[in-house]
Amino acid sequence: MKIVRGIPEMQALRRELKGSVGLVPTMGYLHRGHMALVGKSQEFNAFTIVSMFVNPTQFGPQEDFAKYPRDEQHDIKLLEDAGVDVLFIPSADEMYPDGFDSWVEVRGITDTLEGARRTWHFLGVATICNKLFNITAPHRAYFGQKDAQQVQVVRKMVRDLNMSIEIDVVPTIREEDGLAMSSRNTYLSIDERRAAAVLYKALLKAREMCAFGERDAKKITGGMTAILQSEPLVKVDYVAITDSGSLQEIEYIQSSALVSMAVFIGRTRLIDNITVTV
Ligand code: AMP
């Protein structure tokens, strides 16, 4: 595996890759969720590039950028063992040099859910994805369903700005008790980690209510919230049922809907979602 830290070096190396290229953008501290994206990329492309960059511009001033978990040596070993071709690890100065002043703003789809609460977030996400796409020129890029709105934002950017990149989505990889794998799970104390199983239980409750014929979004989010609140360590940020394309809240589930949530457990904010189809 080639490890590249400079943008010009990455671009030069990219020019040598003859054949299809898959990109897996990550913030590192890799787990099985990330590796599922890597596996998909390797299945469909001649070369796989993984990027690891804790992108400062997608964090708010009160958020966890400084303490975001990092373990470069462990990540390098995982990716090497998996047979990844190129690992791109730029520094913040490399990506955002003095005088950097160009931003990619995706409107509309960013008004709801995560974008409504973390108003700066998708400006940082779209900008960094655009830069990574320009630097690595992939044929395909891989994203996790865990960050459902991120997928929609990136897809919209690619469509609106006519980028020749296929965006592929990989289902959420979960722990045995259903908790979605996330680098941030490492923040949880033992008690908090136990409590975190309630997120998936609440999502399954939505699926169950749907299966029993409930279509009223308020009733379903009510059932979910009751489950979440049964866990004293959990504080609900939001629980929402939205159209899976527009991400606008709906009153009744008619075909397929995104059921999503964000909760605080102690100081850790976790998100999760499932899609329900009726
Ligand atoms: P991150 O390093 O958290 O920015 O995540 C990098 C990519 O991995 C994003 O596309 C995430 O959606 C995806 N990802 C993170 N956790 C999971 C998971 N548990 N299952 C599948 N994909 C994931």
mmCIF file of C-alpha atoms and ligand atoms in Angstrom:
data_model
loop_
_atom_site.group_PDB
_atom_site.id
_atom_site.type_symbol
_atom_site.label_atom_id
_atom_site.label_comp_id
_atom_site.label_asym_id
_atom_site.label_seq_id
_atom_site.Cartn_x
_atom_site.Cartn_y
_atom_site.Cartn_z
ATOM 1 C CA MET A 1 0.000 0.000 0.000
ATOM 2 C CA LYS A 2 1.292 3.438 -0.913
ATOM 3 C CA ILE A 3 0.852 6.087 1.761
ATOM 4 C CA VAL A 4 0.614 9.612 0.386
ATOM 5 C CA ARG A 5 0.368 12.849 2.376
ATOM 6 C CA GLY A 6 0.822 15.584 -0.230
ATOM 7 C CA ILE A 7 -1.782 16.646 -2.803
ATOM 8 C CA PRO A 8 0.651 16.876 -5.761
ATOM 9 C CA GLU A 9 2.013 13.402 -4.893
ATOM 10 C CA MET A 10 -1.518 12.006 -4.734
ATOM 11 C CA GLN A 11 -2.375 13.543 -8.106
ATOM 12 C CA ALA A 12 0.819 12.179 -9.685
ATOM 13 C CA LEU A 13 0.138 8.709 -8.306
ATOM 14 C CA ARG A 14 -3.460 8.857 -9.554
ATOM 15 C CA ARG A 15 -2.236 9.506 -13.094
ATOM 16 C CA GLU A 16 -0.351 6.185 -12.953
ATOM 17 C CA LEU A 17 -3.449 4.146 -12.074
ATOM 18 C CA LYS A 18 -4.789 2.660 -15.281
ATOM 19 C CA GLY A 19 -8.180 1.115 -14.596
ATOM 20 C CA SER A 20 -11.231 1.944 -12.504
ATOM 21 C CA VAL A 21 -10.648 3.723 -9.201
ATOM 22 C CA GLY A 22 -12.859 3.577 -6.104
ATOM 23 C CA LEU A 23 -12.521 6.163 -3.332
ATOM 24 C CA VAL A 24 -13.495 5.558 0.301
ATOM 25 C CA PRO A 25 -13.453 8.875 2.216
ATOM 26 C CA THR A 26 -13.092 8.441 6.004
ATOM 27 C CA MET A 27 -12.026 10.311 9.103
ATOM 28 C CA GLY A 28 -9.976 7.301 10.258
ATOM 29 C CA TYR A 29 -10.184 5.319 13.520
ATOM 30 C CA LEU A 30 -11.417 2.567 11.280
ATOM 31 C CA HIS A 31 -13.923 -0.150 12.177
ATOM 32 C CA ARG A 32 -15.866 -2.860 10.318
ATOM 33 C CA GLY A 33 -18.253 -0.258 8.880
ATOM 34 C CA HIS A 34 -15.403 1.483 7.069
ATOM 35 C CA MET A 35 -13.987 -1.868 5.985
ATOM 36 C CA ALA A 36 -17.330 -2.825 4.407
ATOM 37 C CA LEU A 37 -16.965 0.269 2.176
ATOM 38 C CA VAL A 38 -13.408 -0.783 1.334
ATOM 39 C CA GLY A 39 -14.604 -4.307 0.445
ATOM 40 C CA LYS A 40 -17.293 -2.918 -1.879
ATOM 41 C CA SER A 41 -14.786 -0.672 -3.598
ATOM 42 C CA GLN A 42 -12.361 -3.549 -4.099
ATOM 43 C CA GLU A 43 -15.134 -5.715 -5.524
ATOM 44 C CA PHE A 44 -16.017 -3.202 -8.230
ATOM 45 C CA ASN A 45 -12.754 -1.371 -9.004
ATOM 46 C CA ALA A 46 -9.232 -2.184 -10.136
ATOM 47 C CA PHE A 47 -7.796 0.219 -7.523
ATOM 48 C CA THR A 48 -9.031 1.416 -4.152
ATOM 49 C CA ILE A 49 -7.949 4.694 -2.583
ATOM 50 C CA VAL A 50 -8.866 5.316 1.070
ATOM 51 C CA SER A 51 -8.612 8.847 2.433
ATOM 52 C CA MET A 52 -8.256 9.581 6.141
ATOM 53 C CA PHE A 53 -8.807 13.169 7.155
ATOM 54 C CA VAL A 54 -10.510 14.536 10.247
ATOM 55 C CA ASN A 55 -12.058 17.463 8.435
ATOM 56 C CA PRO A 56 -12.105 20.500 10.739
ATOM 57 C CA THR A 57 -14.666 22.429 8.683
ATOM 58 C CA GLN A 58 -17.481 19.946 9.302
ATOM 59 C CA PHE A 59 -17.224 20.299 13.094
ATOM 60 C CA GLY A 60 -18.889 23.091 15.050
ATOM 61 C CA PRO A 61 -16.919 25.201 17.540
ATOM 62 C CA GLN A 62 -18.431 23.321 20.514
ATOM 63 C CA GLU A 63 -17.948 19.906 18.907
ATOM 64 C CA ASP A 64 -15.389 17.122 19.275
ATOM 65 C CA PHE A 65 -12.819 17.951 16.553
ATOM 66 C CA ALA A 66 -9.866 18.173 18.962
ATOM 67 C CA LYS A 67 -10.681 14.955 20.783
ATOM 68 C CA TYR A 68 -11.908 12.980 17.769
ATOM 69 C CA PRO A 69 -10.213 9.542 18.109
ATOM 70 C CA ARG A 70 -7.119 8.960 16.002
ATOM 71 C CA ASP A 71 -4.894 5.875 15.636
ATOM 72 C CA GLU A 72 -2.961 6.125 12.393
ATOM 73 C CA GLN A 73 -0.711 3.099 12.920
ATOM 74 C CA HIS A 74 -3.657 0.813 13.650
ATOM 75 C CA ASP A 75 -5.559 2.138 10.613
ATOM 76 C CA ILE A 76 -2.542 1.678 8.321
ATOM 77 C CA LYS A 77 -2.184 -1.956 9.399
ATOM 78 C CA LEU A 78 -5.903 -2.665 8.832
ATOM 79 C CA LEU A 79 -5.851 -1.160 5.346
ATOM 80 C CA GLU A 80 -2.580 -2.838 4.408
ATOM 81 C CA ASP A 81 -3.929 -6.238 5.506
ATOM 82 C CA ALA A 82 -7.091 -5.597 3.475
ATOM 83 C CA GLY A 83 -4.997 -4.979 0.342
ATOM 84 C CA VAL A 84 -5.863 -1.317 -0.204
ATOM 85 C CA ASP A 85 -3.763 0.254 -2.972
ATOM 86 C CA VAL A 86 -3.382 3.855 -1.813
ATOM 87 C CA LEU A 87 -3.924 5.611 1.517
ATOM 88 C CA PHE A 88 -4.189 9.401 1.293
ATOM 89 C CA ILE A 89 -3.599 11.159 4.646
ATOM 90 C CA PRO A 90 -3.345 14.912 4.085
ATOM 91 C CA SER A 91 -2.785 17.409 6.891
ATOM 92 C CA ALA A 92 -5.258 20.214 7.614
ATOM 93 C CA ASP A 93 -2.713 22.738 6.233
ATOM 94 C CA GLU A 94 -2.435 20.729 3.024
ATOM 95 C CA MET A 95 -6.210 20.741 2.521
ATOM 96 C CA TYR A 96 -6.904 24.256 3.825
ATOM 97 C CA PRO A 97 -3.811 26.402 3.200
ATOM 98 C CA ASP A 98 -3.772 30.066 4.201
ATOM 99 C CA GLY A 99 -6.111 32.006 1.956
ATOM 100 C CA PHE A 100 -8.462 29.087 1.292
ATOM 101 C CA ASP A 101 -11.801 30.708 0.485
ATOM 102 C CA SER A 102 -13.978 28.522 -1.761
ATOM 103 C CA TRP A 103 -16.947 26.554 -0.455
ATOM 104 C CA VAL A 104 -19.529 24.189 -1.893
ATOM 105 C CA GLU A 105 -23.012 24.920 -0.573
ATOM 106 C CA VAL A 106 -25.710 22.339 -1.267
ATOM 107 C CA ARG A 107 -29.084 23.904 -0.513
ATOM 108 C CA GLY A 108 -32.543 22.451 0.166
ATOM 109 C CA ILE A 109 -31.692 18.917 1.192
ATOM 110 C CA THR A 110 -29.455 20.338 3.950
ATOM 111 C CA ASP A 111 -32.363 22.197 5.618
ATOM 112 C CA THR A 112 -33.678 19.175 7.533
ATOM 113 C CA LEU A 113 -32.465 16.579 10.074
ATOM 114 C CA GLU A 114 -28.706 16.890 10.734
ATOM 115 C CA GLY A 115 -28.410 19.987 8.558
ATOM 116 C CA ALA A 116 -31.093 21.806 10.588
ATOM 117 C CA ARG A 117 -29.255 21.162 13.863
ATOM 118 C CA ARG A 118 -25.641 21.344 12.690
ATOM 119 C CA THR A 119 -26.050 24.228 10.256
ATOM 120 C CA TRP A 120 -22.330 24.432 9.305
ATOM 121 C CA HIS A 121 -21.858 20.670 8.872
ATOM 122 C CA PHE A 122 -22.748 19.961 5.255
ATOM 123 C CA LEU A 123 -20.866 22.996 3.960
ATOM 124 C CA GLY A 124 -17.736 21.310 5.325
ATOM 125 C CA VAL A 125 -18.767 17.867 4.074
ATOM 126 C CA ALA A 126 -19.601 18.966 0.520
ATOM 127 C CA THR A 127 -16.441 21.071 0.265
ATOM 128 C CA ILE A 128 -14.118 18.307 1.470
ATOM 129 C CA CYS A 129 -15.797 15.669 -0.716
ATOM 130 C CA ASN A 130 -15.455 17.960 -3.721
ATOM 131 C CA LYS A 131 -11.752 18.451 -2.965
ATOM 132 C CA LEU A 132 -11.162 14.719 -2.431
ATOM 133 C CA PHE A 133 -12.991 13.943 -5.680
ATOM 134 C CA ASN A 134 -10.850 16.465 -7.575
ATOM 135 C CA ILE A 135 -7.618 15.193 -6.037
ATOM 136 C CA THR A 136 -8.257 11.460 -6.503
ATOM 137 C CA ALA A 137 -10.512 11.544 -9.599
ATOM 138 C CA PRO A 138 -12.372 8.335 -8.735
ATOM 139 C CA HIS A 139 -14.871 6.538 -10.965
ATOM 140 C CA ARG A 140 -16.875 5.550 -7.898
ATOM 141 C CA ALA A 141 -17.006 6.784 -4.301
ATOM 142 C CA TYR A 142 -18.380 4.793 -1.370
ATOM 143 C CA PHE A 143 -20.477 6.116 1.512
ATOM 144 C CA GLY A 144 -22.326 4.475 4.410
ATOM 145 C CA GLN A 145 -26.111 4.470 4.878
ATOM 146 C CA LYS A 146 -25.338 5.245 8.540
ATOM 147 C CA ASP A 147 -24.964 8.892 7.418
ATOM 148 C CA ALA A 148 -28.082 8.897 5.268
ATOM 149 C CA GLN A 149 -28.305 12.663 4.755
ATOM 150 C CA GLN A 150 -24.619 12.844 3.820
ATOM 151 C CA VAL A 151 -25.308 10.374 0.999
ATOM 152 C CA GLN A 152 -28.140 12.563 -0.316
ATOM 153 C CA VAL A 153 -26.065 15.741 -0.063
ATOM 154 C CA VAL A 154 -23.118 14.220 -1.926
ATOM 155 C CA ARG A 155 -25.424 12.748 -4.577
ATOM 156 C CA LYS A 156 -27.076 16.131 -5.102
ATOM 157 C CA MET A 157 -23.707 17.875 -5.384
ATOM 158 C CA VAL A 158 -22.530 15.319 -7.955
ATOM 159 C CA ARG A 159 -25.740 15.726 -9.962
ATOM 160 C CA ASP A 160 -25.936 19.531 -9.751
ATOM 161 C CA LEU A 161 -22.256 20.074 -10.573
ATOM 162 C CA ASN A 162 -22.083 17.386 -13.298
ATOM 163 C CA MET A 163 -19.342 15.316 -11.709
ATOM 164 C CA SER A 164 -18.644 12.021 -13.479
ATOM 165 C CA ILE A 165 -18.610 9.952 -10.301
ATOM 166 C CA GLU A 166 -20.918 7.127 -9.256
ATOM 167 C CA ILE A 167 -21.929 7.359 -5.590
ATOM 168 C CA ASP A 168 -22.482 3.924 -4.045
ATOM 169 C CA VAL A 169 -24.043 3.275 -0.651
ATOM 170 C CA VAL A 170 -23.198 0.474 1.764
ATOM 171 C CA PRO A 171 -25.665 -0.745 4.453
ATOM 172 C CA THR A 172 -24.964 0.084 8.104
ATOM 173 C CA ILE A 173 -22.742 -2.413 9.913
ATOM 174 C CA ARG A 174 -23.872 -2.994 13.513
ATOM 175 C CA GLU A 175 -22.523 -4.448 16.739
ATOM 176 C CA GLU A 176 -24.171 -7.597 18.103
ATOM 177 C CA ASP A 177 -26.722 -5.592 20.132
ATOM 178 C CA GLY A 178 -27.622 -3.512 17.081
ATOM 179 C CA LEU A 179 -25.604 -0.374 17.852
ATOM 180 C CA ALA A 180 -24.329 1.083 14.570
ATOM 181 C CA MET A 181 -20.534 0.962 14.468
ATOM 182 C CA SER A 182 -19.032 4.440 14.827
ATOM 183 C CA SER A 183 -15.651 5.862 15.765
ATOM 184 C CA ARG A 184 -17.520 7.952 18.349
ATOM 185 C CA ASN A 185 -18.714 4.818 20.222
ATOM 186 C CA THR A 186 -15.291 4.845 21.834
ATOM 187 C CA TYR A 187 -16.370 7.924 23.875
ATOM 188 C CA LEU A 188 -19.020 5.856 25.713
ATOM 189 C CA SER A 189 -18.456 4.638 29.268
ATOM 190 C CA ILE A 190 -19.460 1.049 30.034
ATOM 191 C CA ASP A 191 -22.889 2.149 31.281
ATOM 192 C CA GLU A 192 -23.396 4.485 28.335
ATOM 193 C CA ARG A 193 -22.393 1.767 25.889
ATOM 194 C CA ARG A 194 -25.004 -0.553 27.431
ATOM 195 C CA ALA A 195 -27.628 2.194 27.201
ATOM 196 C CA ALA A 196 -26.771 2.843 23.536
ATOM 197 C CA ALA A 197 -28.449 -0.412 22.488
ATOM 198 C CA VAL A 198 -31.751 1.440 22.875
ATOM 199 C CA LEU A 199 -31.222 3.352 19.605
ATOM 200 C CA TYR A 200 -31.596 0.264 17.469
ATOM 201 C CA LYS A 201 -34.450 -1.003 19.649
ATOM 202 C CA ALA A 202 -36.325 2.213 18.885
ATOM 203 C CA LEU A 203 -35.657 1.823 15.147
ATOM 204 C CA LEU A 204 -36.936 -1.757 15.265
ATOM 205 C CA LYS A 205 -40.049 -0.503 17.069
ATOM 206 C CA ALA A 206 -40.756 1.736 14.060
ATOM 207 C CA ARG A 207 -40.353 -1.198 11.714
ATOM 208 C CA GLU A 208 -42.631 -3.332 13.890
ATOM 209 C CA MET A 209 -45.354 -0.657 14.099
ATOM 210 C CA CYS A 210 -45.215 -0.316 10.300
ATOM 211 C CA ALA A 211 -45.464 -4.073 9.866
ATOM 212 C CA PHE A 212 -48.599 -4.019 12.057
ATOM 213 C CA GLY A 213 -50.176 -1.423 9.775
ATOM 214 C CA GLU A 214 -49.404 1.856 11.553
ATOM 215 C CA ARG A 215 -48.817 4.650 9.018
ATOM 216 C CA ASP A 216 -49.120 7.750 11.217
ATOM 217 C CA ALA A 217 -45.612 9.210 11.597
ATOM 218 C CA LYS A 218 -46.435 10.949 14.916
ATOM 219 C CA LYS A 219 -47.643 7.708 16.466
ATOM 220 C CA ILE A 220 -44.531 5.880 15.309
ATOM 221 C CA THR A 221 -42.094 8.561 16.529
ATOM 222 C CA GLY A 222 -44.088 8.594 19.796
ATOM 223 C CA GLY A 223 -43.544 4.850 20.215
ATOM 224 C CA MET A 224 -39.846 5.263 19.451
ATOM 225 C CA THR A 225 -39.401 8.198 21.832
ATOM 226 C CA ALA A 226 -41.013 6.205 24.664
ATOM 227 C CA ILE A 227 -38.439 3.460 24.165
ATOM 228 C CA LEU A 228 -35.540 5.947 24.034
ATOM 229 C CA GLN A 229 -36.770 7.727 27.167
ATOM 230 C CA SER A 230 -36.977 4.449 29.072
ATOM 231 C CA GLU A 231 -33.180 4.712 29.209
ATOM 232 C CA PRO A 232 -32.267 7.475 31.715
ATOM 233 C CA LEU A 233 -28.809 8.075 30.189
ATOM 234 C CA VAL A 234 -30.338 8.965 26.809
ATOM 235 C CA LYS A 235 -31.456 12.467 25.835
ATOM 236 C CA VAL A 236 -33.354 12.657 22.548
ATOM 237 C CA ASP A 237 -32.225 15.351 20.087
ATOM 238 C CA TYR A 238 -34.730 14.370 17.391
ATOM 239 C CA VAL A 239 -36.655 11.418 16.015
ATOM 240 C CA ALA A 240 -38.004 11.963 12.511
ATOM 241 C CA ILE A 241 -39.813 10.210 9.724
ATOM 242 C CA THR A 242 -39.041 11.736 6.355
ATOM 243 C CA ASP A 243 -39.464 11.045 2.681
ATOM 244 C CA SER A 244 -36.345 9.054 1.780
ATOM 245 C CA GLY A 245 -35.644 11.228 -1.267
ATOM 246 C CA SER A 246 -36.405 14.811 -0.181
ATOM 247 C CA LEU A 247 -35.787 14.195 3.554
ATOM 248 C CA GLN A 248 -38.821 16.371 4.312
ATOM 249 C CA GLU A 249 -40.953 15.219 7.260
ATOM 250 C CA ILE A 250 -44.103 13.320 6.301
ATOM 251 C CA GLU A 251 -47.358 12.783 8.208
ATOM 252 C CA TYR A 252 -48.161 9.341 6.838
ATOM 253 C CA ILE A 253 -45.913 6.643 5.452
ATOM 254 C CA GLN A 254 -47.068 5.808 1.958
ATOM 255 C CA SER A 255 -44.233 3.893 0.337
ATOM 256 C CA SER A 256 -40.709 4.098 1.635
ATOM 257 C CA ALA A 257 -39.560 6.421 4.431
ATOM 258 C CA LEU A 258 -36.381 7.198 6.312
ATOM 259 C CA VAL A 259 -36.701 6.791 10.076
ATOM 260 C CA SER A 260 -33.815 8.649 11.686
ATOM 261 C CA MET A 261 -32.681 9.973 15.029
ATOM 262 C CA ALA A 262 -29.969 11.724 16.969
ATOM 263 C CA VAL A 263 -29.541 11.264 20.708
ATOM 264 C CA PHE A 264 -27.094 12.379 23.344
ATOM 265 C CA ILE A 265 -25.709 9.785 25.707
ATOM 266 C CA GLY A 266 -23.748 11.813 28.201
ATOM 267 C CA ARG A 267 -21.785 14.214 25.989
ATOM 268 C CA THR A 268 -21.684 11.858 23.012
ATOM 269 C CA ARG A 269 -24.067 12.526 20.142
ATOM 270 C CA LEU A 270 -25.031 9.421 18.150
ATOM 271 C CA ILE A 271 -27.122 9.161 14.978
ATOM 272 C CA ASP A 272 -28.787 6.179 13.360
ATOM 273 C CA ASN A 273 -31.499 5.381 10.824
ATOM 274 C CA ILE A 274 -33.344 2.665 8.968
ATOM 275 C CA THR A 275 -35.541 2.708 5.912
ATOM 276 C CA VAL A 276 -39.066 1.331 6.229
ATOM 277 C CA THR A 277 -41.101 0.244 3.234
ATOM 278 C CA VAL A 278 -44.849 -0.390 3.271
HETATM 279 P P1 AMP B 1 -16.455 8.543 9.094
HETATM 280 O O1 AMP B 1 -15.050 8.088 9.242
HETATM 281 O O2 AMP B 1 -17.269 8.365 10.345
HETATM 282 O O3 AMP B 1 -16.591 9.908 8.472
HETATM 283 O O4 AMP B 1 -17.143 7.557 8.065
HETATM 284 C C1 AMP B 1 -16.594 7.335 6.785
HETATM 285 C C2 AMP B 1 -17.593 6.595 5.940
HETATM 286 O O5 AMP B 1 -17.907 5.346 6.567
HETATM 287 C C3 AMP B 1 -18.921 7.353 5.796
HETATM 288 O O6 AMP B 1 -19.404 7.189 4.477
HETATM 289 C C4 AMP B 1 -19.817 6.645 6.790
HETATM 290 O O7 AMP B 1 -21.186 6.717 6.459
HETATM 291 C C5 AMP B 1 -19.309 5.229 6.697
HETATM 292 N N1 AMP B 1 -19.648 4.492 7.922
HETATM 293 C C6 AMP B 1 -19.418 4.893 9.202
HETATM 294 N N2 AMP B 1 -19.928 3.984 10.069
HETATM 295 C C7 AMP B 1 -20.497 3.006 9.324
HETATM 296 C C8 AMP B 1 -21.195 1.794 9.635
HETATM 297 N N3 AMP B 1 -21.414 1.421 10.886
HETATM 298 N N4 AMP B 1 -21.626 1.034 8.610
HETATM 299 C C9 AMP B 1 -21.414 1.427 7.320
HETATM 300 N N5 AMP B 1 -20.761 2.543 6.969
HETATM 301 C C10 AMP B 1 -20.312 3.330 7.950
#
